[in-house]
mmCIF file of C-alpha atoms in Angstrom:
data_model
loop_
_atom_site.group_PDB
_atom_site.id
_atom_site.type_symbol
_atom_site.label_atom_id
_atom_site.label_comp_id
_atom_site.label_asym_id
_atom_site.label_seq_id
_atom_site.Cartn_x
_atom_site.Cartn_y
_atom_site.Cartn_z
ATOM 1 C CA GLN A 190 -0.373 -6.393 4.058
ATOM 2 C CA SER A 191 -0.403 -7.109 7.354
ATOM 3 C CA ASP A 192 0.946 -3.305 8.919
ATOM 4 C CA ILE A 193 -0.801 -0.520 10.381
ATOM 5 C CA GLY A 194 -2.962 1.942 8.316
ATOM 6 C CA ASP A 195 -1.559 4.850 8.541
ATOM 7 C CA TYR A 196 -2.374 6.695 5.270
ATOM 8 C CA PHE A 197 -5.372 6.506 2.642
ATOM 9 C CA TYR A 198 -3.727 6.999 -0.760
ATOM 10 C CA ALA A 199 -5.570 8.846 -4.173
ATOM 11 C CA ILE A 200 -3.687 8.230 -7.452
ATOM 12 C CA ASP A 201 -3.083 10.550 -9.735
ATOM 13 C CA SER A 202 -1.129 9.207 -12.218
ATOM 14 C CA GLY A 203 0.605 5.406 -12.477
ATOM 15 C CA ILE A 204 -0.350 1.806 -12.307
ATOM 16 C CA TYR A 205 -0.465 0.021 -9.262
ATOM 17 C CA GLU A 206 -2.000 -3.510 -8.747
ATOM 18 C CA ALA A 207 -2.685 -4.970 -5.043
ATOM 19 C CA SER A 208 -2.226 -8.335 -4.126
ATOM 20 C CA ILE A 209 -2.364 -10.727 -1.519
ATOM 21 C CA GLU A 210 0.752 -13.386 -0.168
ATOM 22 C CA ASN A 211 -0.335 -16.204 0.795
ATOM 23 C CA GLU A 212 1.268 -16.559 4.262
ATOM 24 C CA LYS A 213 1.340 -21.364 3.670
ATOM 25 C CA THR A 214 3.031 -20.662 -0.297
ATOM 26 C CA LYS A 215 4.700 -16.713 0.069
ATOM 27 C CA SER A 216 3.206 -16.410 -3.341
ATOM 28 C CA LYS A 217 1.571 -13.600 -4.876
ATOM 29 C CA GLU A 218 -1.776 -13.382 -5.741
ATOM 30 C CA VAL A 219 -2.702 -10.073 -7.644
ATOM 31 C CA ILE A 220 -5.778 -8.694 -6.673
ATOM 32 C CA LYS A 221 -6.747 -5.636 -8.278
ATOM 33 C CA ARG A 222 -4.811 -3.150 -10.499
ATOM 34 C CA TYR A 223 -5.211 0.492 -10.693
ATOM 35 C CA GLU A 224 -4.305 2.265 -13.915
ATOM 36 C CA ASN A 225 -3.560 6.421 -13.066
ATOM 37 C CA CYS A 226 -7.125 6.534 -11.469
ATOM 38 C CA GLY A 227 -7.959 5.040 -8.016
ATOM 39 C CA SER A 228 -7.536 4.705 -3.915
ATOM 40 C CA PHE A 229 -6.332 2.908 -1.372
ATOM 41 C CA GLY A 230 -5.842 2.406 2.767
ATOM 42 C CA GLU A 231 -9.367 3.725 3.449
ATOM 43 C CA ILE A 232 -10.480 -0.126 5.071
ATOM 44 C CA ALA A 233 -7.443 -0.074 7.685
ATOM 45 C CA LEU A 234 -8.224 3.563 8.825
ATOM 46 C CA MET A 235 -11.819 3.015 8.964
ATOM 47 C CA CYS A 236 -11.908 -0.901 10.937
ATOM 48 C CA ASN A 237 -8.685 0.427 12.083
ATOM 49 C CA ILE A 238 -6.781 -2.995 11.361
ATOM 50 C CA PRO A 239 -4.278 -4.252 9.352
ATOM 51 C CA ARG A 240 -4.097 -3.812 6.237
ATOM 52 C CA GLN A 241 -5.379 -6.545 4.186
ATOM 53 C CA ALA A 242 -2.871 -6.326 0.856
ATOM 54 C CA THR A 243 -0.069 -4.984 -0.157
ATOM 55 C CA VAL A 244 -0.125 -2.051 -3.185
ATOM 56 C CA THR A 245 2.791 -1.749 -6.031
ATOM 57 C CA ALA A 246 3.639 0.438 -8.656
ATOM 58 C CA VAL A 247 4.446 -1.084 -11.256
ATOM 59 C CA SER A 248 5.347 1.746 -12.939
ATOM 60 C CA GLU A 249 6.275 5.846 -12.241
ATOM 61 C CA GLY A 250 3.382 7.865 -11.385
ATOM 62 C CA ALA A 251 2.210 9.944 -7.969
ATOM 63 C CA LEU A 252 -0.340 9.395 -5.610
ATOM 64 C CA TRP A 253 -1.993 11.818 -2.519
ATOM 65 C CA THR A 254 -2.430 10.779 0.609
ATOM 66 C CA LEU A 255 -3.727 12.049 4.194
ATOM 67 C CA ASP A 256 -2.760 10.701 6.829
ATOM 68 C CA ARG A 257 -5.179 8.872 9.893
ATOM 69 C CA ASN A 258 -6.280 11.911 11.504
ATOM 70 C CA THR A 259 -7.096 14.273 8.763
ATOM 71 C CA PHE A 260 -8.691 11.002 6.497
ATOM 72 C CA ARG A 261 -10.661 10.180 9.691
ATOM 73 C CA GLU A 262 -11.796 14.040 10.651
ATOM 74 C CA PHE A 263 -13.521 14.013 6.910
ATOM 75 C CA VAL A 264 -15.188 11.233 6.626
ATOM 76 C CA THR A 265 -17.070 11.683 9.490
ATOM 77 C CA ARG A 266 -18.232 15.500 8.768
ATOM 78 C CA LYS A 267 -19.654 13.827 5.288
ATOM 79 C CA ALA A 268 -21.161 11.516 7.507
ATOM 80 C CA HIS A 269 -22.826 14.604 9.468
ATOM 81 C CA GLN A 270 -23.222 16.735 5.777
ATOM 82 C CA ARG A 271 -24.762 13.682 4.538
ATOM 83 C CA ARG A 272 -26.971 13.260 7.953
ATOM 84 C CA MET A 273 -28.004 16.467 7.909
ATOM 85 C CA TRP A 274 -29.290 16.551 4.596
ATOM 86 C CA CYS A 275 -30.811 13.578 5.147
ATOM 87 C CA GLN A 276 -33.258 14.818 7.973
ATOM 88 C CA GLU A 277 -34.284 17.553 5.463
ATOM 89 C CA LEU A 278 -35.445 15.789 2.979
ATOM 90 C CA MET A 279 -37.379 13.879 5.293
ATOM 91 C CA SER A 280 -38.446 16.955 7.276
ATOM 92 C CA SER A 281 -40.117 18.073 3.428
ATOM 93 C CA VAL A 282 -42.187 14.506 2.888
ATOM 94 C CA PRO A 283 -45.428 15.820 4.592
ATOM 95 C CA ILE A 284 -46.496 12.094 6.067
ATOM 96 C CA PHE A 285 -42.672 12.590 7.406
ATOM 97 C CA ARG A 286 -43.298 16.060 9.521
ATOM 98 C CA TYR A 287 -44.772 14.899 12.086
ATOM 99 C CA LEU A 288 -41.812 11.782 13.688
ATOM 100 C CA ASN A 289 -39.484 13.184 16.217
ATOM 101 C CA GLU A 290 -35.720 12.538 15.442
ATOM 102 C CA ASP A 291 -35.551 9.322 17.135
ATOM 103 C CA GLU A 292 -37.383 7.836 15.051
#
């Protein structure tokens, strides 16, 4: 929590808990539990903000990681592919054929 986001994490196995620390009382509240699947870290990377929670391993497990640059490249590429798919779909609908790209 509050650290700079540097990685996106995908859970391969294990149990993990995401918690938020109350700054006044210093107590931690578990807000999400991951059991052998899930991912985290994307909000900090996409929005360029500090991490909003701390994720702690409750059992042994394995994680896959993507660094910031690889994650952003992947997200950008996927967004472009989706945009192209939507444009193709729209152009296949007869009523939309007469619209230009800006419309």
